[in-house]
Amino acid sequence: MSMVIDTHIHPALFAPICEDPARFRFRCDEMNYHLMSPVDLDLLKKQLALADIRGVFLLGEDCSYDKGQSAISNEEIARLVELEPGLFIGFASVDPRCPDAEETLRRAFTELKLAGLCLNTAKCRLYPYDERIFRLCEICREYKKPVVLHSGLCLERDAFSRYARPADFEELIAAFPQVNFCLTHVGWPWVQETAALLIKYPNAYANTALMNFDGPVQLYHKVFKEDMGEYWVEHNLADKLMFGSDSPRIRPVRAKRGLDALKLRPDVMEKLCRKNALRFLGREDQP
Ligand SMILES: [Zn+2]
C-alpha cells in the first residue's frame, strides 16, 4: 500500500488547540460535534497510521462575522503545522463578510505560511458568485495557493446548502483558471453536478469526504458506482478526485475502507490517494 494524503480533516479535537474549555465548547457547538472530547496528538497519529496517511489537509473554520470568533483560527492551524510540519498541511479560513478578510488572508499566507484557503459558503451564507469571494480568490491567485470549497450539504449549525450547490461554483472556477479548487464531499447530494465541473475545468478537483451515514462501503458504492456511471472514476475522473475523510465525523481508516472497497485499478488508487493532492497543492515534483 502506498502512502495516502487525507485532504479533509477538521482538527477541532486536536488537544494542542483545545486548552480553553469555553472556546472548545463554542467550537463543538458551532461545528455540531456532540459528546466529543479533545484527542492527544500521539493517538491521532496512530489513527492516521492505520490508513497509512502521511499527509493531512487541516482545515480552518472562520465564520466569525456574526459569532465574534472563528471556530478554528488560522493561528491554531499554524500552531498545529508547527508541531508536525512533515504531516500537516494547513489551510487558512477567512469569513468573506469581515471587512478585514483580505488582510487576514494575506497574513495567513505571508506570516503564518499556510498552504491554501478553505471557505464555507453554506455557513457564511454567501453565494459562491459573491464578489467578496472573488476578491479572496484573487489573492490566492497572487500567492499561487489552492482553495478548498465546502460544497453540498453541510452538517454544521446555521449552514444552508443552497449557498453551496456545486454548479453555483462554476463562475468562480472559470474566472481563476490558475487557481486549483476542491469541491468537498463530491458536492453530495449533487454529485453529478460536481462530476460535470470536474470534467469541464482542469482546475476543478473534488474530495471523497462523504457524509457519515449508511456506512462508508455502502455510501462510496452508491456515490461512485450508482450515482455516477460505473466507470466514471476510472475513465474520466481519475485525475480529479482526492481521498478525504471529514474526520472527526468519521475516522480516516473507516473512510479509507469505503474507497478501498471500490476496487479501483492500482494506478487510479495511487492518483486518488496521493498524486492528485500533490498536483492540487502544486507540489507534483515532491517525492
Ligand atoms: Zn468537512
PDB file of N, CA and C in Angstrom, residues 58-148:
ATOM      1  N   LEU A  58      -5.298  20.171   7.031  1.00  0.00           N
ATOM      2  CA  LEU A  58      -6.021  20.646   8.216  1.00  0.00           C
ATOM      3  C   LEU A  58      -6.815  21.882   7.820  1.00  0.00           C
ATOM      4  N   LEU A  59      -8.129  21.807   7.965  1.00  0.00           N
ATOM      5  CA  LEU A  59      -8.984  22.895   7.503  1.00  0.00           C
ATOM      6  C   LEU A  59      -9.380  23.830   8.645  1.00  0.00           C
ATOM      7  N   GLY A  60      -9.080  25.101   8.473  1.00  0.00           N
ATOM      8  CA  GLY A  60      -9.538  26.108   9.417  1.00  0.00           C
ATOM      9  C   GLY A  60     -11.023  26.362   9.221  1.00  0.00           C
ATOM     10  N   GLU A  61     -11.609  27.072  10.163  1.00  0.00           N
ATOM     11  CA  GLU A  61     -13.053  27.324  10.079  1.00  0.00           C
ATOM     12  C   GLU A  61     -13.348  28.709  10.647  1.00  0.00           C
ATOM     13  N   ASP A  62     -13.626  29.638   9.747  1.00  0.00           N
ATOM     14  CA  ASP A  62     -13.891  31.006  10.181  1.00  0.00           C
ATOM     15  C   ASP A  62     -15.198  31.517   9.582  1.00  0.00           C
ATOM     16  N   CYS A  63     -16.206  31.605  10.422  1.00  0.00           N
ATOM     17  CA  CYS A  63     -17.453  32.279  10.047  1.00  0.00           C
ATOM     18  C   CYS A  63     -17.746  33.253  11.174  1.00  0.00           C
ATOM     19  N   SER A  64     -16.732  34.064  11.478  1.00  0.00           N
ATOM     20  CA  SER A  64     -16.744  34.867  12.699  1.00  0.00           C
ATOM     21  C   SER A  64     -17.590  36.131  12.606  1.00  0.00           C
ATOM     22  N   TYR A  65     -18.034  36.482  11.413  1.00  0.00           N
ATOM     23  CA  TYR A  65     -18.736  37.763  11.222  1.00  0.00           C
ATOM     24  C   TYR A  65     -19.891  37.927  12.206  1.00  0.00           C
ATOM     25  N   ASP A  66     -20.731  36.891  12.344  1.00  0.00           N
ATOM     26  CA  ASP A  66     -21.831  37.048  13.291  1.00  0.00           C
ATOM     27  C   ASP A  66     -21.597  36.351  14.633  1.00  0.00           C
ATOM     28  N   LYS A  67     -20.492  35.622  14.782  1.00  0.00           N
ATOM     29  CA  LYS A  67     -20.246  34.904  16.041  1.00  0.00           C
ATOM     30  C   LYS A  67     -19.129  35.527  16.868  1.00  0.00           C
ATOM     31  N   GLY A  68     -18.406  36.441  16.292  1.00  0.00           N
ATOM     32  CA  GLY A  68     -17.360  37.133  17.043  1.00  0.00           C
ATOM     33  C   GLY A  68     -16.038  36.401  17.115  1.00  0.00           C
ATOM     34  N   GLN A  69     -16.045  35.087  16.883  1.00  0.00           N
ATOM     35  CA  GLN A  69     -14.774  34.341  16.862  1.00  0.00           C
ATOM     36  C   GLN A  69     -14.871  33.183  15.880  1.00  0.00           C
ATOM     37  N   SER A  70     -13.716  32.774  15.378  1.00  0.00           N
ATOM     38  CA  SER A  70     -13.711  31.652  14.438  1.00  0.00           C
ATOM     39  C   SER A  70     -13.731  30.350  15.227  1.00  0.00           C
ATOM     40  N   ALA A  71     -14.235  29.296  14.610  1.00  0.00           N
ATOM     41  CA  ALA A  71     -14.282  28.001  15.301  1.00  0.00           C
ATOM     42  C   ALA A  71     -12.898  27.372  15.368  1.00  0.00           C
ATOM     43  N   ILE A  72     -12.140  27.475  14.269  1.00  0.00           N
ATOM     44  CA  ILE A  72     -10.736  27.038  14.261  1.00  0.00           C
ATOM     45  C   ILE A  72      -9.952  28.142  13.556  1.00  0.00           C
ATOM     46  N   SER A  73      -9.126  28.837  14.306  1.00  0.00           N
ATOM     47  CA  SER A  73      -8.466  30.027  13.754  1.00  0.00           C
ATOM     48  C   SER A  73      -7.231  29.664  12.934  1.00  0.00           C
ATOM     49  N   ASN A  74      -6.788  30.608  12.122  1.00  0.00           N
ATOM     50  CA  ASN A  74      -5.577  30.398  11.326  1.00  0.00           C
ATOM     51  C   ASN A  74      -4.351  30.230  12.215  1.00  0.00           C
ATOM     52  N   GLU A  75      -4.356  30.937  13.336  1.00  0.00           N
ATOM     53  CA  GLU A  75      -3.229  30.808  14.279  1.00  0.00           C
ATOM     54  C   GLU A  75      -3.194  29.390  14.848  1.00  0.00           C
ATOM     55  N   GLU A  76      -4.373  28.833  15.143  1.00  0.00           N
ATOM     56  CA  GLU A  76      -4.419  27.471  15.672  1.00  0.00           C
ATOM     57  C   GLU A  76      -3.946  26.461  14.627  1.00  0.00           C
ATOM     58  N   ILE A  77      -4.351  26.673  13.380  1.00  0.00           N
ATOM     59  CA  ILE A  77      -3.882  25.794  12.302  1.00  0.00           C
ATOM     60  C   ILE A  77      -2.354  25.882  12.195  1.00  0.00           C
ATOM     61  N   ALA A  78      -1.831  27.111  12.226  1.00  0.00           N
ATOM     62  CA  ALA A  78      -0.382  27.300  12.102  1.00  0.00           C
ATOM     63  C   ALA A  78       0.360  26.635  13.264  1.00  0.00           C
ATOM     64  N   ARG A  79      -0.232  26.695  14.464  1.00  0.00           N
ATOM     65  CA  ARG A  79       0.411  26.077  15.631  1.00  0.00           C
ATOM     66  C   ARG A  79       0.510  24.560  15.449  1.00  0.00           C
ATOM     67  N   LEU A  80      -0.549  23.958  14.905  1.00  0.00           N
ATOM     68  CA  LEU A  80      -0.531  22.506  14.683  1.00  0.00           C
ATOM     69  C   LEU A  80       0.499  22.136  13.614  1.00  0.00           C
ATOM     70  N   VAL A  81       0.565  22.926  12.547  1.00  0.00           N
ATOM     71  CA  VAL A  81       1.532  22.642  11.475  1.00  0.00           C
ATOM     72  C   VAL A  81       2.956  22.708  12.032  1.00  0.00           C
ATOM     73  N   GLU A  82       3.165  23.667  12.929  1.00  0.00           N
ATOM     74  CA  GLU A  82       4.486  23.818  13.533  1.00  0.00           C
ATOM     75  C   GLU A  82       4.873  22.573  14.350  1.00  0.00           C
ATOM     76  N   LEU A  83       3.881  21.920  14.959  1.00  0.00           N
ATOM     77  CA  LEU A  83       4.147  20.720  15.760  1.00  0.00           C
ATOM     78  C   LEU A  83       4.499  19.511  14.888  1.00  0.00           C
ATOM     79  N   GLU A  84       3.880  19.425  13.698  1.00  0.00           N
ATOM     80  CA  GLU A  84       4.101  18.273  12.814  1.00  0.00           C
ATOM     81  C   GLU A  84       4.245  18.747  11.369  1.00  0.00           C
ATOM     82  N   PRO A  85       5.327  19.455  11.064  1.00  0.00           N
ATOM     83  CA  PRO A  85       5.425  20.073   9.731  1.00  0.00           C
ATOM     84  C   PRO A  85       5.498  19.055   8.587  1.00  0.00           C
ATOM     85  N   GLY A  86       5.951  17.844   8.882  1.00  0.00           N
ATOM     86  CA  GLY A  86       6.046  16.841   7.829  1.00  0.00           C
ATOM     87  C   GLY A  86       4.717  16.151   7.551  1.00  0.00           C
ATOM     88  N   LEU A  87       3.765  16.316   8.444  1.00  0.00           N
ATOM     89  CA  LEU A  87       2.490  15.604   8.337  1.00  0.00           C
ATOM     90  C   LEU A  87       1.341  16.542   7.980  1.00  0.00           C
ATOM     91  N   PHE A  88       1.316  17.719   8.600  1.00  0.00           N
ATOM     92  CA  PHE A  88       0.172  18.613   8.443  1.00  0.00           C
ATOM     93  C   PHE A  88       0.383  19.669   7.361  1.00  0.00           C
ATOM     94  N   ILE A  89      -0.658  19.903   6.582  1.00  0.00           N
ATOM     95  CA  ILE A  89      -0.676  20.932   5.552  1.00  0.00           C
ATOM     96  C   ILE A  89      -1.842  21.860   5.918  1.00  0.00           C
ATOM     97  N   GLY A  90      -1.544  23.071   6.332  1.00  0.00           N
ATOM     98  CA  GLY A  90      -2.554  23.941   6.932  1.00  0.00           C
ATOM     99  C   GLY A  90      -3.304  24.801   5.934  1.00  0.00           C
ATOM    100  N   PHE A  91      -4.625  24.790   6.050  1.00  0.00           N
ATOM    101  CA  PHE A  91      -5.467  25.656   5.220  1.00  0.00           C
ATOM    102  C   PHE A  91      -6.097  26.751   6.076  1.00  0.00           C
ATOM    103  N   ALA A  92      -5.884  27.977   5.651  1.00  0.00           N
ATOM    104  CA  ALA A  92      -6.467  29.122   6.340  1.00  0.00           C
ATOM    105  C   ALA A  92      -7.953  29.193   6.036  1.00  0.00           C
ATOM    106  N   SER A  93      -8.667  29.889   6.906  1.00  0.00           N
ATOM    107  CA  SER A  93     -10.065  30.169   6.617  1.00  0.00           C
ATOM    108  C   SER A  93     -10.310  31.624   6.956  1.00  0.00           C
ATOM    109  N   VAL A  94     -11.087  32.295   6.135  1.00  0.00           N
ATOM    110  CA  VAL A  94     -11.493  33.659   6.485  1.00  0.00           C
ATOM    111  C   VAL A  94     -12.972  33.810   6.177  1.00  0.00           C
ATOM    112  N   ASP A  95     -13.628  34.665   6.931  1.00  0.00           N
ATOM    113  CA  ASP A  95     -15.028  34.950   6.668  1.00  0.00           C
ATOM    114  C   ASP A  95     -15.085  36.113   5.683  1.00  0.00           C
ATOM    115  N   PRO A  96     -15.555  35.857   4.453  1.00  0.00           N
ATOM    116  CA  PRO A  96     -15.541  36.913   3.428  1.00  0.00           C
ATOM    117  C   PRO A  96     -16.370  38.134   3.810  1.00  0.00           C
ATOM    118  N   ARG A  97     -17.271  37.979   4.798  1.00  0.00           N
ATOM    119  CA  ARG A  97     -18.111  39.103   5.203  1.00  0.00           C
ATOM    120  C   ARG A  97     -17.376  40.090   6.110  1.00  0.00           C
ATOM    121  N   CYS A  98     -16.242  39.673   6.689  1.00  0.00           N
ATOM    122  CA  CYS A  98     -15.494  40.567   7.572  1.00  0.00           C
ATOM    123  C   CYS A  98     -14.774  41.629   6.743  1.00  0.00           C
ATOM    124  N   PRO A  99     -14.801  42.886   7.201  1.00  0.00           N
ATOM    125  CA  PRO A  99     -14.158  43.956   6.422  1.00  0.00           C
ATOM    126  C   PRO A  99     -12.656  43.741   6.245  1.00  0.00           C
ATOM    127  N   ASP A 100     -12.027  43.031   7.198  1.00  0.00           N
ATOM    128  CA  ASP A 100     -10.573  42.824   7.085  1.00  0.00           C
ATOM    129  C   ASP A 100     -10.222  41.445   6.505  1.00  0.00           C
ATOM    130  N   ALA A 101     -11.158  40.827   5.808  1.00  0.00           N
ATOM    131  CA  ALA A 101     -10.949  39.459   5.308  1.00  0.00           C
ATOM    132  C   ALA A 101      -9.701  39.348   4.414  1.00  0.00           C
ATOM    133  N   GLU A 102      -9.530  40.333   3.528  1.00  0.00           N
ATOM    134  CA  GLU A 102      -8.400  40.243   2.592  1.00  0.00           C
ATOM    135  C   GLU A 102      -7.066  40.354   3.318  1.00  0.00           C
ATOM    136  N   GLU A 103      -7.027  41.269   4.285  1.00  0.00           N
ATOM    137  CA  GLU A 103      -5.814  41.454   5.092  1.00  0.00           C
ATOM    138  C   GLU A 103      -5.504  40.169   5.889  1.00  0.00           C
ATOM    139  N   THR A 104      -6.558  39.570   6.460  1.00  0.00           N
ATOM    140  CA  THR A 104      -6.393  38.336   7.240  1.00  0.00           C
ATOM    141  C   THR A 104      -5.827  37.223   6.364  1.00  0.00           C
ATOM    142  N   LEU A 105      -6.323  37.145   5.134  1.00  0.00           N
ATOM    143  CA  LEU A 105      -5.848  36.084   4.239  1.00  0.00           C
ATOM    144  C   LEU A 105      -4.382  36.307   3.845  1.00  0.00           C
ATOM    145  N   ARG A 106      -4.046  37.542   3.523  1.00  0.00           N
ATOM    146  CA  ARG A 106      -2.644  37.837   3.176  1.00  0.00           C
ATOM    147  C   ARG A 106      -1.716  37.448   4.323  1.00  0.00           C
ATOM    148  N   ARG A 107      -2.160  37.772   5.540  1.00  0.00           N
ATOM    149  CA  ARG A 107      -1.352  37.458   6.720  1.00  0.00           C
ATOM    150  C   ARG A 107      -1.213  35.941   6.897  1.00  0.00           C
ATOM    151  N   ALA A 108      -2.272  35.208   6.601  1.00  0.00           N
ATOM    152  CA  ALA A 108      -2.221  33.742   6.718  1.00  0.00           C
ATOM    153  C   ALA A 108      -1.187  33.160   5.751  1.00  0.00           C
ATOM    154  N   PHE A 109      -1.051  33.770   4.588  1.00  0.00           N
ATOM    155  CA  PHE A 109      -0.083  33.267   3.605  1.00  0.00           C
ATOM    156  C   PHE A 109       1.334  33.740   3.905  1.00  0.00           C
ATOM    157  N   THR A 110       1.485  35.013   4.292  1.00  0.00           N
ATOM    158  CA  THR A 110       2.833  35.559   4.465  1.00  0.00           C
ATOM    159  C   THR A 110       3.424  35.225   5.841  1.00  0.00           C
ATOM    160  N   GLU A 111       2.688  35.568   6.906  1.00  0.00           N
ATOM    161  CA  GLU A 111       3.246  35.351   8.246  1.00  0.00           C
ATOM    162  C   GLU A 111       3.058  33.929   8.750  1.00  0.00           C
ATOM    163  N   LEU A 112       1.855  33.379   8.541  1.00  0.00           N
ATOM    164  CA  LEU A 112       1.568  32.044   9.082  1.00  0.00           C
ATOM    165  C   LEU A 112       1.970  30.929   8.119  1.00  0.00           C
ATOM    166  N   LYS A 113       2.315  31.305   6.892  1.00  0.00           N
ATOM    167  CA  LYS A 113       2.816  30.351   5.884  1.00  0.00           C
ATOM    168  C   LYS A 113       1.833  29.206   5.601  1.00  0.00           C
ATOM    169  N   LEU A 114       0.545  29.493   5.604  1.00  0.00           N
ATOM    170  CA  LEU A 114      -0.431  28.432   5.357  1.00  0.00           C
ATOM    171  C   LEU A 114      -0.494  28.119   3.861  1.00  0.00           C
ATOM    172  N   ALA A 115      -0.949  26.898   3.560  1.00  0.00           N
ATOM    173  CA  ALA A 115      -0.799  26.351   2.201  1.00  0.00           C
ATOM    174  C   ALA A 115      -1.944  26.687   1.268  1.00  0.00           C
ATOM    175  N   GLY A 116      -3.067  27.148   1.805  1.00  0.00           N
ATOM    176  CA  GLY A 116      -4.211  27.429   0.943  1.00  0.00           C
ATOM    177  C   GLY A 116      -5.334  28.037   1.749  1.00  0.00           C
ATOM    178  N   LEU A 117      -6.479  28.189   1.080  1.00  0.00           N
ATOM    179  CA  LEU A 117      -7.650  28.804   1.702  1.00  0.00           C
ATOM    180  C   LEU A 117      -8.799  27.805   1.719  1.00  0.00           C
ATOM    181  N   CYS A 118      -9.593  27.830   2.784  1.00  0.00           N
ATOM    182  CA  CYS A 118     -10.785  26.993   2.881  1.00  0.00           C
ATOM    183  C   CYS A 118     -11.981  27.897   3.169  1.00  0.00           C
ATOM    184  N   LEU A 119     -13.028  27.760   2.361  1.00  0.00           N
ATOM    185  CA  LEU A 119     -14.220  28.601   2.541  1.00  0.00           C
ATOM    186  C   LEU A 119     -15.452  27.735   2.760  1.00  0.00           C
ATOM    187  N   ASN A 120     -16.339  28.207   3.619  1.00  0.00           N
ATOM    188  CA  ASN A 120     -17.605  27.509   3.833  1.00  0.00           C
ATOM    189  C   ASN A 120     -18.748  28.491   3.546  1.00  0.00           C
ATOM    190  N   THR A 121     -19.187  28.519   2.296  1.00  0.00           N
ATOM    191  CA  THR A 121     -20.221  29.481   1.886  1.00  0.00           C
ATOM    192  C   THR A 121     -21.575  29.130   2.507  1.00  0.00           C
ATOM    193  N   ALA A 122     -21.808  27.831   2.759  1.00  0.00           N
ATOM    194  CA  ALA A 122     -23.075  27.411   3.370  1.00  0.00           C
ATOM    195  C   ALA A 122     -23.223  28.030   4.749  1.00  0.00           C
ATOM    196  N   LYS A 123     -22.122  28.052   5.476  1.00  0.00           N
ATOM    197  CA  LYS A 123     -22.164  28.553   6.839  1.00  0.00           C
ATOM    198  C   LYS A 123     -22.098  30.081   6.891  1.00  0.00           C
ATOM    199  N   CYS A 124     -21.341  30.664   5.963  1.00  0.00           N
ATOM    200  CA  CYS A 124     -21.283  32.135   5.928  1.00  0.00           C
ATOM    201  C   CYS A 124     -22.494  32.714   5.200  1.00  0.00           C
ATOM    202  N   ARG A 125     -23.296  31.850   4.617  1.00  0.00           N
ATOM    203  CA  ARG A 125     -24.497  32.244   3.877  1.00  0.00           C
ATOM    204  C   ARG A 125     -24.207  33.308   2.822  1.00  0.00           C
ATOM    205  N   LEU A 126     -23.263  32.931   1.962  1.00  0.00           N
ATOM    206  CA  LEU A 126     -22.903  33.761   0.816  1.00  0.00           C
ATOM    207  C   LEU A 126     -22.964  32.873  -0.419  1.00  0.00           C
ATOM    208  N   TYR A 127     -23.508  33.386  -1.504  1.00  0.00           N
ATOM    209  CA  TYR A 127     -23.476  32.594  -2.730  1.00  0.00           C
ATOM    210  C   TYR A 127     -22.056  32.568  -3.284  1.00  0.00           C
ATOM    211  N   PRO A 128     -21.697  31.457  -3.924  1.00  0.00           N
ATOM    212  CA  PRO A 128     -20.315  31.319  -4.405  1.00  0.00           C
ATOM    213  C   PRO A 128     -19.904  32.383  -5.426  1.00  0.00           C
ATOM    214  N   TYR A 129     -20.878  33.067  -6.024  1.00  0.00           N
ATOM    215  CA  TYR A 129     -20.522  34.098  -7.012  1.00  0.00           C
ATOM    216  C   TYR A 129     -20.511  35.490  -6.392  1.00  0.00           C
ATOM    217  N   ASP A 130     -20.468  35.554  -5.069  1.00  0.00           N
ATOM    218  CA  ASP A 130     -20.379  36.846  -4.372  1.00  0.00           C
ATOM    219  C   ASP A 130     -19.014  37.491  -4.646  1.00  0.00           C
ATOM    220  N   GLU A 131     -19.004  38.789  -4.905  1.00  0.00           N
ATOM    221  CA  GLU A 131     -17.739  39.427  -5.295  1.00  0.00           C
ATOM    222  C   GLU A 131     -16.686  39.418  -4.186  1.00  0.00           C
ATOM    223  N   ARG A 132     -17.138  39.305  -2.921  1.00  0.00           N
ATOM    224  CA  ARG A 132     -16.155  39.222  -1.825  1.00  0.00           C
ATOM    225  C   ARG A 132     -15.353  37.924  -1.910  1.00  0.00           C
ATOM    226  N   ILE A 133     -16.002  36.884  -2.398  1.00  0.00           N
ATOM    227  CA  ILE A 133     -15.296  35.610  -2.559  1.00  0.00           C
ATOM    228  C   ILE A 133     -14.314  35.697  -3.730  1.00  0.00           C
ATOM    229  N   PHE A 134     -14.726  36.375  -4.788  1.00  0.00           N
ATOM    230  CA  PHE A 134     -13.824  36.571  -5.923  1.00  0.00           C
ATOM    231  C   PHE A 134     -12.565  37.330  -5.489  1.00  0.00           C
ATOM    232  N   ARG A 135     -12.752  38.328  -4.620  1.00  0.00           N
ATOM    233  CA  ARG A 135     -11.581  39.109  -4.192  1.00  0.00           C
ATOM    234  C   ARG A 135     -10.595  38.251  -3.394  1.00  0.00           C
ATOM    235  N   LEU A 136     -11.119  37.330  -2.599  1.00  0.00           N
ATOM    236  CA  LEU A 136     -10.231  36.439  -1.840  1.00  0.00           C
ATOM    237  C   LEU A 136      -9.490  35.483  -2.781  1.00  0.00           C
ATOM    238  N   CYS A 137     -10.193  35.011  -3.803  1.00  0.00           N
ATOM    239  CA  CYS A 137      -9.553  34.088  -4.757  1.00  0.00           C
ATOM    240  C   CYS A 137      -8.510  34.805  -5.604  1.00  0.00           C
ATOM    241  N   GLU A 138      -8.695  36.100  -5.803  1.00  0.00           N
ATOM    242  CA  GLU A 138      -7.690  36.911  -6.493  1.00  0.00           C
ATOM    243  C   GLU A 138      -6.377  36.877  -5.690  1.00  0.00           C
ATOM    244  N   ILE A 139      -6.500  36.935  -4.367  1.00  0.00           N
ATOM    245  CA  ILE A 139      -5.305  36.866  -3.502  1.00  0.00           C
ATOM    246  C   ILE A 139      -4.668  35.473  -3.601  1.00  0.00           C
ATOM    247  N   CYS A 140      -5.496  34.445  -3.674  1.00  0.00           N
ATOM    248  CA  CYS A 140      -4.967  33.076  -3.827  1.00  0.00           C
ATOM    249  C   CYS A 140      -4.219  32.935  -5.153  1.00  0.00           C
ATOM    250  N   ARG A 141      -4.732  33.593  -6.184  1.00  0.00           N
ATOM    251  CA  ARG A 141      -4.046  33.564  -7.482  1.00  0.00           C
ATOM    252  C   ARG A 141      -2.681  34.234  -7.343  1.00  0.00           C
ATOM    253  N   GLU A 142      -2.671  35.376  -6.675  1.00  0.00           N
ATOM    254  CA  GLU A 142      -1.431  36.138  -6.495  1.00  0.00           C
ATOM    255  C   GLU A 142      -0.378  35.315  -5.750  1.00  0.00           C
ATOM    256  N   TYR A 143      -0.799  34.588  -4.706  1.00  0.00           N
ATOM    257  CA  TYR A 143       0.153  33.813  -3.900  1.00  0.00           C
ATOM    258  C   TYR A 143       0.272  32.358  -4.362  1.00  0.00           C
ATOM    259  N   LYS A 144      -0.420  32.020  -5.476  1.00  0.00           N
ATOM    260  CA  LYS A 144      -0.389  30.647  -6.008  1.00  0.00           C
ATOM    261  C   LYS A 144      -0.821  29.613  -4.959  1.00  0.00           C
ATOM    262  N   LYS A 145      -1.982  29.829  -4.364  1.00  0.00           N
ATOM    263  CA  LYS A 145      -2.491  28.924  -3.331  1.00  0.00           C
ATOM    264  C   LYS A 145      -3.814  28.307  -3.775  1.00  0.00           C
ATOM    265  N   PRO A 146      -4.034  27.026  -3.481  1.00  0.00           N
ATOM    266  CA  PRO A 146      -5.296  26.373  -3.826  1.00  0.00           C
ATOM    267  C   PRO A 146      -6.420  26.716  -2.841  1.00  0.00           C
ATOM    268  N   VAL A 147      -7.643  26.441  -3.256  1.00  0.00           N
ATOM    269  CA  VAL A 147      -8.818  26.784  -2.446  1.00  0.00           C
ATOM    270  C   VAL A 147      -9.700  25.547  -2.243  1.00  0.00           C
ATOM    271  N   VAL A 148     -10.013  25.260  -0.998  1.00  0.00           N
ATOM    272  CA  VAL A 148     -10.956  24.185  -0.665  1.00  0.00           C
ATOM    273  C   VAL A 148     -12.320  24.818  -0.404  1.00  0.00           C
TER     274      VAL A 148
END
